[in-house]
PDB file of C-alpha atoms in Angstrom:
ATOM      1  CA  GLU A   1     118.147 -29.781 -58.902  1.00 62.00           C
ATOM      2  CA  ALA A   2     119.260 -28.856 -55.390  1.00 80.00           C
ATOM      3  CA  GLY A   3     116.547 -28.304 -52.848  1.00 93.00           C
ATOM      4  CA  VAL A   4     116.428 -25.686 -50.143  1.00 96.00           C
ATOM      5  CA  VAL A   5     119.729 -25.714 -48.298  1.00 97.00           C
ATOM      6  CA  GLN A   6     120.022 -24.692 -44.676  1.00 98.00           C
ATOM      7  CA  SER A   7     122.954 -24.478 -42.319  1.00 97.00           C
ATOM      8  CA  PRO A   8     123.873 -25.366 -39.736  1.00 98.00           C
ATOM      9  CA  ARG A   9     121.853 -28.514 -39.154  1.00 97.00           C
ATOM     10  CA  TYR A  10     122.272 -28.318 -35.412  1.00 97.00           C
ATOM     11  CA  LYS A  11     123.226 -25.555 -33.020  1.00 98.00           C
ATOM     12  CA  ILE A  12     123.600 -25.566 -29.265  1.00 98.00           C
ATOM     13  CA  ILE A  13     124.139 -22.245 -27.551  1.00 98.00           C
ATOM     14  CA  GLU A  14     123.868 -20.792 -24.084  1.00 98.00           C
ATOM     15  CA  LYS A  15     121.041 -18.403 -23.348  1.00 97.00           C
ATOM     16  CA  LYS A  16     121.733 -14.748 -24.043  1.00 97.00           C
ATOM     17  CA  GLN A  17     124.123 -15.674 -26.854  1.00 98.00           C
ATOM     18  CA  PRO A  18     123.446 -14.722 -30.481  1.00 98.00           C
ATOM     19  CA  VAL A  19     122.813 -17.262 -33.218  1.00 98.00           C
ATOM     20  CA  ALA A  20     122.318 -17.088 -36.966  1.00 98.00           C
ATOM     21  CA  PHE A  21     120.815 -19.451 -39.494  1.00 98.00           C
ATOM     22  CA  TRP A  22     121.393 -19.427 -43.220  1.00 98.00           C
ATOM     23  CA  CYS A  23     119.149 -20.488 -46.080  1.00 98.00           C
ATOM     24  CA  ASN A  24     119.662 -20.848 -49.807  1.00 97.00           C
ATOM     25  CA  PRO A  25     116.341 -21.345 -51.591  1.00 96.00           C
ATOM     26  CA  ILE A  26     115.653 -23.308 -54.743  1.00 95.00           C
ATOM     27  CA  SER A  27     117.011 -21.491 -57.771  1.00 93.00           C
ATOM     28  CA  GLY A  28     114.372 -19.273 -59.331  1.00 91.00           C
ATOM     29  CA  HIS A  29     112.116 -19.223 -56.287  1.00 93.00           C
ATOM     30  CA  ASN A  30     111.462 -15.638 -55.373  1.00 91.00           C
ATOM     31  CA  THR A  31     109.356 -16.363 -52.289  1.00 92.00           C
ATOM     32  CA  LEU A  32     111.235 -17.374 -49.145  1.00 94.00           C
ATOM     33  CA  TYR A  33     109.796 -18.271 -45.768  1.00 94.00           C
ATOM     34  CA  TRP A  34     111.216 -18.822 -42.322  1.00 97.00           C
ATOM     35  CA  TYR A  35     109.181 -21.066 -40.055  1.00 96.00           C
ATOM     36  CA  ARG A  36     109.675 -22.212 -36.483  1.00 97.00           C
ATOM     37  CA  GLN A  37     108.563 -25.661 -35.431  1.00 95.00           C
ATOM     38  CA  ASN A  38     108.237 -26.616 -31.814  1.00 92.00           C
ATOM     39  CA  LEU A  39     108.278 -30.247 -30.795  1.00 88.00           C
ATOM     40  CA  GLY A  40     105.030 -31.988 -31.679  1.00 86.00           C
ATOM     41  CA  GLN A  41     103.634 -28.974 -33.486  1.00 89.00           C
ATOM     42  CA  GLY A  42     103.233 -27.836 -37.039  1.00 91.00           C
ATOM     43  CA  PRO A  43     105.530 -25.148 -38.465  1.00 94.00           C
ATOM     44  CA  GLU A  44     104.593 -21.548 -37.684  1.00 93.00           C
ATOM     45  CA  LEU A  45     105.532 -18.697 -39.969  1.00 93.00           C
ATOM     46  CA  LEU A  46     108.041 -16.130 -38.764  1.00 95.00           C
ATOM     47  CA  ILE A  47     108.594 -14.114 -41.927  1.00 94.00           C
ATOM     48  CA  ARG A  48     107.932 -14.250 -45.652  1.00 92.00           C
ATOM     49  CA  TYR A  49     109.943 -12.551 -48.382  1.00 93.00           C
ATOM     50  CA  GLU A  50     108.978 -11.756 -51.933  1.00 91.00           C
ATOM     51  CA  ASN A  51     112.366 -11.190 -53.526  1.00 92.00           C
ATOM     52  CA  GLU A  52     114.222  -8.945 -51.085  1.00 92.00           C
ATOM     53  CA  GLU A  53     111.091  -7.459 -49.517  1.00 92.00           C
ATOM     54  CA  ALA A  54     109.680  -8.790 -46.252  1.00 93.00           C
ATOM     55  CA  VAL A  55     105.972  -8.859 -47.061  1.00 89.00           C
ATOM     56  CA  ASP A  56     104.852 -10.472 -43.819  1.00 88.00           C
ATOM     57  CA  ASP A  57     106.849 -10.290 -40.614  1.00 91.00           C
ATOM     58  CA  SER A  58     103.918  -9.934 -38.268  1.00 89.00           C
ATOM     59  CA  GLN A  59     104.848 -13.100 -36.360  1.00 90.00           C
ATOM     60  CA  LEU A  60     108.531 -12.268 -36.006  1.00 94.00           C
ATOM     61  CA  PRO A  61     109.477 -11.298 -32.421  1.00 93.00           C
ATOM     62  CA  LYS A  62     111.262  -8.169 -33.463  1.00 92.00           C
ATOM     63  CA  ASP A  63     112.830  -7.446 -30.118  1.00 95.00           C
ATOM     64  CA  ARG A  64     115.263 -10.303 -30.586  1.00 97.00           C
ATOM     65  CA  PHE A  65     114.737 -11.752 -34.060  1.00 98.00           C
ATOM     66  CA  SER A  66     115.898 -10.250 -37.324  1.00 97.00           C
ATOM     67  CA  ALA A  67     116.119 -11.491 -40.868  1.00 97.00           C
ATOM     68  CA  GLU A  68     117.508 -10.314 -44.132  1.00 96.00           C
ATOM     69  CA  ARG A  69     117.494 -11.266 -47.769  1.00 95.00           C
ATOM     70  CA  LEU A  70     119.659  -8.578 -49.251  1.00 85.00           C
ATOM     71  CA  LYS A  71     119.960  -9.745 -52.849  1.00 88.00           C
ATOM     72  CA  GLY A  72     116.669 -11.571 -53.017  1.00 85.00           C
ATOM     73  CA  VAL A  73     118.308 -14.978 -52.992  1.00 92.00           C
ATOM     74  CA  ASP A  74     119.737 -16.443 -49.794  1.00 96.00           C
ATOM     75  CA  SER A  75     118.627 -15.325 -46.379  1.00 98.00           C
ATOM     76  CA  THR A  76     119.775 -15.250 -42.774  1.00 98.00           C
ATOM     77  CA  LEU A  77     117.714 -15.363 -39.615  1.00 98.00           C
ATOM     78  CA  LYS A  78     119.274 -14.095 -36.417  1.00 98.00           C
ATOM     79  CA  ILE A  79     118.340 -14.299 -32.771  1.00 98.00           C
ATOM     80  CA  GLN A  80     120.023 -11.998 -30.297  1.00 97.00           C
ATOM     81  CA  PRO A  81     119.933 -12.719 -27.451  1.00 97.00           C
ATOM     82  CA  ALA A  82     118.609 -16.260 -27.481  1.00 97.00           C
ATOM     83  CA  GLU A  83     116.254 -17.442 -24.750  1.00 97.00           C
ATOM     84  CA  LEU A  84     115.495 -20.943 -23.532  1.00 97.00           C
ATOM     85  CA  GLY A  85     112.099 -20.813 -25.217  1.00 96.00           C
ATOM     86  CA  ASP A  86     113.728 -20.304 -28.603  1.00 97.00           C
ATOM     87  CA  SER A  87     114.733 -23.951 -28.702  1.00 98.00           C
ATOM     88  CA  ALA A  88     113.013 -25.314 -31.787  1.00 97.00           C
ATOM     89  CA  VAL A  89     113.613 -26.326 -35.380  1.00 98.00           C
ATOM     90  CA  TYR A  90     113.929 -23.372 -37.737  1.00 98.00           C
ATOM     91  CA  LEU A  91     112.776 -24.202 -41.220  1.00 98.00           C
ATOM     92  CA  CYS A  92     113.346 -22.309 -44.410  1.00 97.00           C
ATOM     93  CA  ALA A  93     111.086 -22.820 -47.411  1.00 95.00           C
ATOM     94  CA  SER A  94     110.788 -21.357 -50.866  1.00 94.00           C
ATOM     95  CA  SER A  95     108.256 -21.228 -53.635  1.00 91.00           C
ATOM     96  CA  GLN A  96     107.813 -19.748 -57.057  1.00 86.00           C
ATOM     97  CA  GLN A  97     105.465 -16.812 -57.243  1.00 73.00           C
ATOM     98  CA  GLY A  98     102.199 -17.949 -58.729  1.00 63.00           C
ATOM     99  CA  THR A  99     102.373 -21.416 -57.281  1.00 70.00           C
ATOM    100  CA  GLY A 100     100.976 -22.482 -53.954  1.00 67.00           C
ATOM    101  CA  GLY A 101     103.277 -25.165 -52.651  1.00 80.00           C
ATOM    102  CA  ALA A 102     106.397 -24.353 -50.684  1.00 90.00           C
ATOM    103  CA  PHE A 103     109.446 -26.588 -50.522  1.00 92.00           C
ATOM    104  CA  PHE A 104     111.268 -26.933 -47.243  1.00 95.00           C
ATOM    105  CA  GLY A 105     114.851 -27.358 -46.216  1.00 97.00           C
ATOM    106  CA  GLN A 106     116.039 -29.833 -43.595  1.00 96.00           C
ATOM    107  CA  GLY A 107     115.853 -27.238 -40.863  1.00 97.00           C
ATOM    108  CA  THR A 108     118.217 -26.117 -38.138  1.00 98.00           C
ATOM    109  CA  ARG A 109     117.627 -27.640 -34.727  1.00 97.00           C
ATOM    110  CA  LEU A 110     118.434 -25.004 -32.123  1.00 98.00           C
ATOM    111  CA  THR A 111     118.957 -25.921 -28.498  1.00 98.00           C
ATOM    112  CA  VAL A 112     119.358 -23.102 -26.011  1.00 98.00           C
ATOM    113  CA  VAL A 113     120.806 -24.180 -22.672  1.00 98.00           C
TER     114      VAL A 113
ATOM    115  CA  GLY B   1      89.235 -17.036 -38.555  1.00 38.00           C
ATOM    116  CA  GLU B   2      91.100 -19.709 -40.428  1.00 42.00           C
ATOM    117  CA  SER B   3      92.248 -22.868 -38.797  1.00 53.00           C
ATOM    118  CA  VAL B   4      93.453 -26.147 -40.078  1.00 63.00           C
ATOM    119  CA  GLY B   5      93.212 -29.052 -37.715  1.00 57.00           C
ATOM    120  CA  LEU B   6      93.561 -32.767 -37.666  1.00 50.00           C
ATOM    121  CA  HIS B   7      91.114 -35.218 -36.145  1.00 51.00           C
ATOM    122  CA  LEU B   8      93.600 -37.739 -34.779  1.00 53.00           C
ATOM    123  CA  PRO B   9      97.107 -37.196 -33.503  1.00 85.00           C
ATOM    124  CA  THR B  10      98.291 -40.768 -34.160  1.00 90.00           C
ATOM    125  CA  LEU B  11      97.426 -43.521 -36.588  1.00 93.00           C
ATOM    126  CA  SER B  12      98.815 -47.031 -36.592  1.00 95.00           C
ATOM    127  CA  VAL B  13      98.281 -49.286 -39.607  1.00 96.00           C
ATOM    128  CA  GLN B  14      99.483 -52.659 -40.776  1.00 97.00           C
ATOM    129  CA  GLU B  15     101.900 -52.728 -43.662  1.00 97.00           C
ATOM    130  CA  GLY B  16      99.979 -53.216 -46.877  1.00 97.00           C
ATOM    131  CA  ASP B  17      96.773 -51.720 -45.550  1.00 97.00           C
ATOM    132  CA  ASN B  18      95.382 -48.395 -46.696  1.00 97.00           C
ATOM    133  CA  SER B  19      95.769 -45.325 -44.489  1.00 97.00           C
ATOM    134  CA  ILE B  20      93.392 -42.418 -44.204  1.00 96.00           C
ATOM    135  CA  ILE B  21      94.452 -39.189 -42.554  1.00 95.00           C
ATOM    136  CA  ASN B  22      91.817 -36.548 -42.002  1.00 93.00           C
ATOM    137  CA  CYS B  23      91.887 -32.788 -41.766  1.00 93.00           C
ATOM    138  CA  ALA B  24      89.238 -30.162 -41.097  1.00 91.00           C
ATOM    139  CA  TYR B  25      89.320 -26.508 -42.009  1.00 89.00           C
ATOM    140  CA  SER B  26      87.131 -23.649 -40.923  1.00 85.00           C
ATOM    141  CA  ASN B  27      87.259 -21.072 -43.710  1.00 84.00           C
ATOM    142  CA  SER B  28      84.720 -21.852 -46.394  1.00 83.00           C
ATOM    143  CA  ALA B  29      86.552 -19.477 -48.741  1.00 84.00           C
ATOM    144  CA  SER B  30      89.719 -21.582 -48.637  1.00 85.00           C
ATOM    145  CA  ASP B  31      90.629 -22.580 -52.161  1.00 88.00           C
ATOM    146  CA  TYR B  32      93.873 -24.498 -51.931  1.00 90.00           C
ATOM    147  CA  PHE B  33      95.233 -27.227 -49.682  1.00 93.00           C
ATOM    148  CA  ILE B  34      98.502 -29.086 -49.445  1.00 94.00           C
ATOM    149  CA  TRP B  35      99.550 -32.276 -47.728  1.00 95.00           C
ATOM    150  CA  TYR B  36     103.059 -32.533 -46.355  1.00 96.00           C
ATOM    151  CA  LYS B  37     104.975 -35.516 -45.002  1.00 97.00           C
ATOM    152  CA  GLN B  38     107.613 -34.949 -42.367  1.00 96.00           C
ATOM    153  CA  GLU B  39     110.011 -37.708 -41.440  1.00 95.00           C
ATOM    154  CA  SER B  40     111.982 -37.541 -38.239  1.00 92.00           C
ATOM    155  CA  GLY B  41     114.777 -35.011 -38.450  1.00 91.00           C
ATOM    156  CA  LYS B  42     113.708 -33.688 -41.835  1.00 94.00           C
ATOM    157  CA  GLY B  43     111.762 -30.773 -43.162  1.00 95.00           C
ATOM    158  CA  PRO B  44     108.194 -31.171 -44.443  1.00 95.00           C
ATOM    159  CA  GLN B  45     108.030 -32.722 -47.885  1.00 95.00           C
ATOM    160  CA  PHE B  46     105.346 -31.704 -50.366  1.00 93.00           C
ATOM    161  CA  ILE B  47     103.152 -34.698 -51.219  1.00 95.00           C
ATOM    162  CA  ILE B  48     100.104 -33.501 -53.077  1.00 95.00           C
ATOM    163  CA  ASP B  49      97.875 -30.482 -53.363  1.00 94.00           C
ATOM    164  CA  ILE B  50      94.301 -29.817 -54.370  1.00 95.00           C
ATOM    165  CA  ARG B  51      92.338 -26.767 -55.405  1.00 93.00           C
ATOM    166  CA  SER B  52      88.777 -26.145 -54.379  1.00 92.00           C
ATOM    167  CA  ASN B  53      87.458 -26.650 -57.907  1.00 94.00           C
ATOM    168  CA  MET B  54      88.302 -30.324 -57.516  1.00 95.00           C
ATOM    169  CA  ASP B  55      87.022 -32.910 -55.082  1.00 95.00           C
ATOM    170  CA  LYS B  56      89.622 -35.555 -55.740  1.00 97.00           C
ATOM    171  CA  ARG B  57      93.193 -35.694 -56.892  1.00 97.00           C
ATOM    172  CA  GLN B  58      95.417 -38.705 -57.254  1.00 97.00           C
ATOM    173  CA  GLY B  59      99.130 -39.120 -57.101  1.00 94.00           C
ATOM    174  CA  GLN B  60     101.364 -42.110 -56.793  1.00 92.00           C
ATOM    175  CA  ARG B  61      99.719 -44.262 -54.086  1.00 96.00           C
ATOM    176  CA  VAL B  62      98.127 -41.152 -52.593  1.00 98.00           C
ATOM    177  CA  THR B  63      94.719 -39.634 -53.095  1.00 98.00           C
ATOM    178  CA  VAL B  64      93.405 -36.437 -51.601  1.00 97.00           C
ATOM    179  CA  LEU B  65      89.677 -35.963 -51.218  1.00 97.00           C
ATOM    180  CA  LEU B  66      88.097 -32.593 -50.588  1.00 97.00           C
ATOM    181  CA  ASN B  67      84.581 -32.209 -49.225  1.00 95.00           C
ATOM    182  CA  LYS B  68      83.750 -28.537 -49.295  1.00 93.00           C
ATOM    183  CA  THR B  69      80.302 -29.089 -47.843  1.00 93.00           C
ATOM    184  CA  VAL B  70      81.693 -30.192 -44.503  1.00 94.00           C
ATOM    185  CA  LYS B  71      85.064 -28.469 -44.899  1.00 93.00           C
ATOM    186  CA  HIS B  72      87.030 -31.650 -44.676  1.00 94.00           C
ATOM    187  CA  LEU B  73      89.875 -33.176 -46.596  1.00 93.00           C
ATOM    188  CA  SER B  74      91.613 -36.489 -46.335  1.00 96.00           C
ATOM    189  CA  LEU B  75      94.797 -38.096 -47.511  1.00 97.00           C
ATOM    190  CA  GLN B  76      94.569 -41.717 -48.487  1.00 98.00           C
ATOM    191  CA  ILE B  77      97.703 -43.790 -48.817  1.00 98.00           C
ATOM    192  CA  ALA B  78      97.305 -47.082 -50.616  1.00 97.00           C
ATOM    193  CA  ALA B  79      99.287 -50.161 -49.610  1.00 97.00           C
ATOM    194  CA  THR B  80     101.031 -48.380 -46.773  1.00 97.00           C
ATOM    195  CA  GLN B  81     104.724 -49.131 -46.482  1.00 96.00           C
ATOM    196  CA  PRO B  82     107.186 -48.728 -43.604  1.00 96.00           C
ATOM    197  CA  GLY B  83     108.664 -45.760 -45.463  1.00 96.00           C
ATOM    198  CA  ASP B  84     105.351 -43.983 -45.104  1.00 97.00           C
ATOM    199  CA  SER B  85     105.878 -43.694 -41.357  1.00 97.00           C
ATOM    200  CA  ALA B  86     106.016 -39.969 -40.663  1.00 97.00           C
ATOM    201  CA  VAL B  87     103.971 -37.044 -39.445  1.00 96.00           C
ATOM    202  CA  TYR B  88     101.490 -35.781 -41.994  1.00 97.00           C
ATOM    203  CA  PHE B  89     100.305 -32.202 -42.061  1.00 95.00           C
ATOM    204  CA  CYS B  90      97.599 -30.560 -44.020  1.00 94.00           C
ATOM    205  CA  ALA B  91      98.340 -26.939 -44.794  1.00 92.00           C
ATOM    206  CA  GLU B  92      96.431 -24.045 -46.201  1.00 89.00           C
ATOM    207  CA  PRO B  93      97.690 -20.720 -47.506  1.00 83.00           C
ATOM    208  CA  HIS B  94      96.305 -17.888 -45.441  1.00 76.00           C
ATOM    209  CA  GLY B  95      94.410 -15.501 -47.629  1.00 61.00           C
ATOM    210  CA  GLY B  96      94.567 -17.461 -50.850  1.00 54.00           C
ATOM    211  CA  SER B  97      97.085 -19.487 -52.779  1.00 51.00           C
ATOM    212  CA  GLN B  98      99.819 -16.856 -52.521  1.00 58.00           C
ATOM    213  CA  GLY B  99      99.679 -16.537 -48.778  1.00 65.00           C
ATOM    214  CA  ASN B 100     101.533 -17.946 -45.825  1.00 80.00           C
ATOM    215  CA  LEU B 101     101.003 -21.624 -45.136  1.00 85.00           C
ATOM    216  CA  ILE B 102      99.091 -22.447 -41.990  1.00 87.00           C
ATOM    217  CA  PHE B 103      99.776 -25.924 -40.686  1.00 89.00           C
ATOM    218  CA  GLY B 104      97.744 -28.138 -38.449  1.00 81.00           C
ATOM    219  CA  LYS B 105      99.286 -30.095 -35.597  1.00 78.00           C
ATOM    220  CA  GLY B 106      99.937 -33.196 -37.661  1.00 91.00           C
ATOM    221  CA  THR B 107      99.057 -36.875 -37.548  1.00 94.00           C
ATOM    222  CA  LYS B 108     101.776 -39.363 -36.773  1.00 95.00           C
ATOM    223  CA  LEU B 109     101.458 -42.425 -38.964  1.00 96.00           C
ATOM    224  CA  SER B 110     103.112 -45.604 -37.729  1.00 96.00           C
ATOM    225  CA  VAL B 111     103.299 -48.622 -40.000  1.00 96.00           C
ATOM    226  CA  LYS B 112     103.493 -52.017 -38.352  1.00 93.00           C
ATOM    227  CA  PRO B 113     105.397 -54.687 -40.284  1.00 88.00           C
TER     228      PRO B 113
END
């Protein structure tokens, strides 16, 4: 069974440019998370979806970050415009409702220069 | 509030020895914990979980111990191998098993050959 798939794996952009990340969760998982992980830190939640509904986006910087999960399957996370401090690894994870553990993708390493 | 933290940021062990990674939590109502392993350049990988109605759970070469009295859990890795070198995180769903995972900073395990 395929795991959580993310693309791209790496992205380098100049500040003020837009960037988008894509995630395809594990088949059948209706919960999808986006996390950000700074170097040497644990992942921090940005947004959580239950199906197509964002049930927790309290940590998402809404002035520049947006996310969508239109059909309740794959999801995109966008940053516009990117800032230097956005450099991090962006992780997508999914889980099945009723279970506690989430399964992570490989992440997208974003470098803003 | 809830917090999940780790006692030591780094741990170095000899190949073949047992490793013990510790984690403290602050919310006495926490009822579910997960250990993740994160290798360099990869997303966190689910290792083992434990619910608060248990004080011990064993997997393949790994054991998680939960001490609710002192709000402490540990991950024990038997016969540590070079492939075990990674950062280990304990994580706890915020607000119960269906919530957002809160991660600690992580412990970097290095295995010496």
